[in-house]
Amino acid sequence: MRQDRSASAPRFARRLLALAATVTLATAAQAGDLEVLHYWTSGGEAKAASALKATMQQKGHTWKDFAVAGGGGDAAMTVLKSRVVSGNAPAAAQIKGPSIQEWAREGVLANIDDVAKAEKWDSLLPKAVSDVMKYKGNYVAVPVNVHRVNWLWANPEALKKANAKLPTTWDEFFTTAEALKKAGIIPVAHGGQAWQDFTTFESVALGVGGADFYKKAFVQLDAATLNGATMEKVLTTFKKIKDYTDKNANGRDWNLATAMVIKGEAGMQLMGDWAKGEFVAAGKVPGKDFLCAAAPGTASAYTFNIDSFAMFKVKGDTKAQKDLAAAIMSPDFQEQFSLNKGSIPVRLNMDMSKFDDCAKLSSKDFVETAKTGALVPSIAHGMAVPPAVEGAMKDVVSQFWNSDRMTAKDAMAKLASAAKTK
Ligand code: GAL
């Protein structure tokens, strides 16, 4: 079932939303109370989120954790929408990418320019990032980190057992997958959920088609590109991966797939670097217990996913919200959070000496790809297109992954129409 991540709602709900905005103002959070809606519930995610909770408690605020389980955040966004419509918005929520604009358009987000100006955010963030955090030129959200999505994680012991190498191209990927299969090891750990299917799909698209193809297809939503020969190659390469996943993959949570690689039950996982947070939480060392590498064919490209929090309008004391926004962009928190989360800081000019080689590679590539134009937004993680289009495209890709009858040409036609979803 497609989760509609958009805040925009039919006319009657818009009226409800407007009413909710006033009701919310009336039932303002007490000074110092801070209810935060997020979806960081796995080992690494929860550890990283607890750093934010501790920071706010040290400032004397009461942190009310409203965590909605479900990787990728679709469930959390559904809960958030129902809470706002019923006039019970949290003080802050994990909202990111184009949906920030949708929520701001509903008139329910607070302006945090005073914090942004006092803390000089414009000089501390890449413009491409600060623009996403603003609505009509005013800050309404604060960025937390930068996740790279186009990663491949591998268990070196499993590769050794299979006498296989870490793949850098898709041909090598399938050779390695075949060797792992022969060695009796699940080649690819996967969770059959729409956002995970698309996370894999977009890395294949980037590796097979390249950054220009990716942007034309998934940012410009160009019909000819969505229906072209390269897209057909992307889809057939993507579907071939399924042959190397296990029969219990359907519905599996992403962090349980990561655990399969940690334990050596599986050899590889295609996932963003929040997966590194799971390896780190399990006490694993990069380069020794696990390997990180760009997803095949994507070493000179970077799919970004920037987590952020938006503040909802509350009446009365907004100090807790402003302290939250300032804390998130502080150097200490930026370092502490990403060390646990597997991401890199979004704040510029941070000291990376405490970070591991995977993070240092991510930081280097983030800067380089911003210059070459190979820095692309993740569709799967709400960076590229409006939520309604994202949801429709995820449905098509998951239908194709799960169907034995749907052809690549069928999927291409469906992607082209999904791109027109309003
Ligand atoms: C992403 C989110 C990450 C991570 C991942 C798995 O959308 O931006 O922070 O939590 O989902 O839940």
CSV table of C-alpha atoms and ligand atoms in Angstrom, one decimal, residues 39-40 45 70-73 94 96 145 147 195 254 274 305 307 341 381, ligand 1:
chain,number,residue,atom,x,y,z
A,39,TYR,CA,12.1,7.2,13.1
A,40,TRP,CA,15.6,6.4,14.4
A,45,GLU,CA,20.1,5.1,14.9
A,70,GLY,CA,10.0,1.9,10.2
A,71,GLY,CA,13.1,2.5,8.2
A,72,GLY,CA,13.0,5.1,5.6
A,73,GLY,CA,10.3,7.1,7.5
A,94,GLN,CA,12.2,14.6,11.2
A,96,LYS,CA,13.5,16.5,4.9
A,145,ASN,CA,24.0,15.2,8.6
A,147,HIS,CA,24.2,10.3,4.4
A,195,TRP,CA,12.1,2.1,0.2
A,254,TRP,CA,17.0,-3.0,6.8
A,274,TRP,CA,23.2,4.4,8.3
A,305,ASN,CA,20.3,12.0,1.8
A,307,ASP,CA,18.3,14.4,7.5
A,341,LYS,CA,24.9,7.4,12.8
A,381,HIS,CA,15.0,9.0,0.8
B,1,GAL,C1,16.6,7.3,5.9
B,1,GAL,C2,17.0,8.3,6.9
B,1,GAL,C3,18.3,7.8,7.6
B,1,GAL,C4,18.1,6.3,8.1
B,1,GAL,C5,17.3,5.4,7.1
B,1,GAL,C6,16.9,4.1,7.7
B,1,GAL,O1,15.5,7.8,5.2
B,1,GAL,O2,17.3,9.5,6.3
B,1,GAL,O3,18.6,8.6,8.7
B,1,GAL,O4,17.4,6.4,9.3
B,1,GAL,O5,16.2,6.1,6.5
B,1,GAL,O6,15.8,4.3,8.6
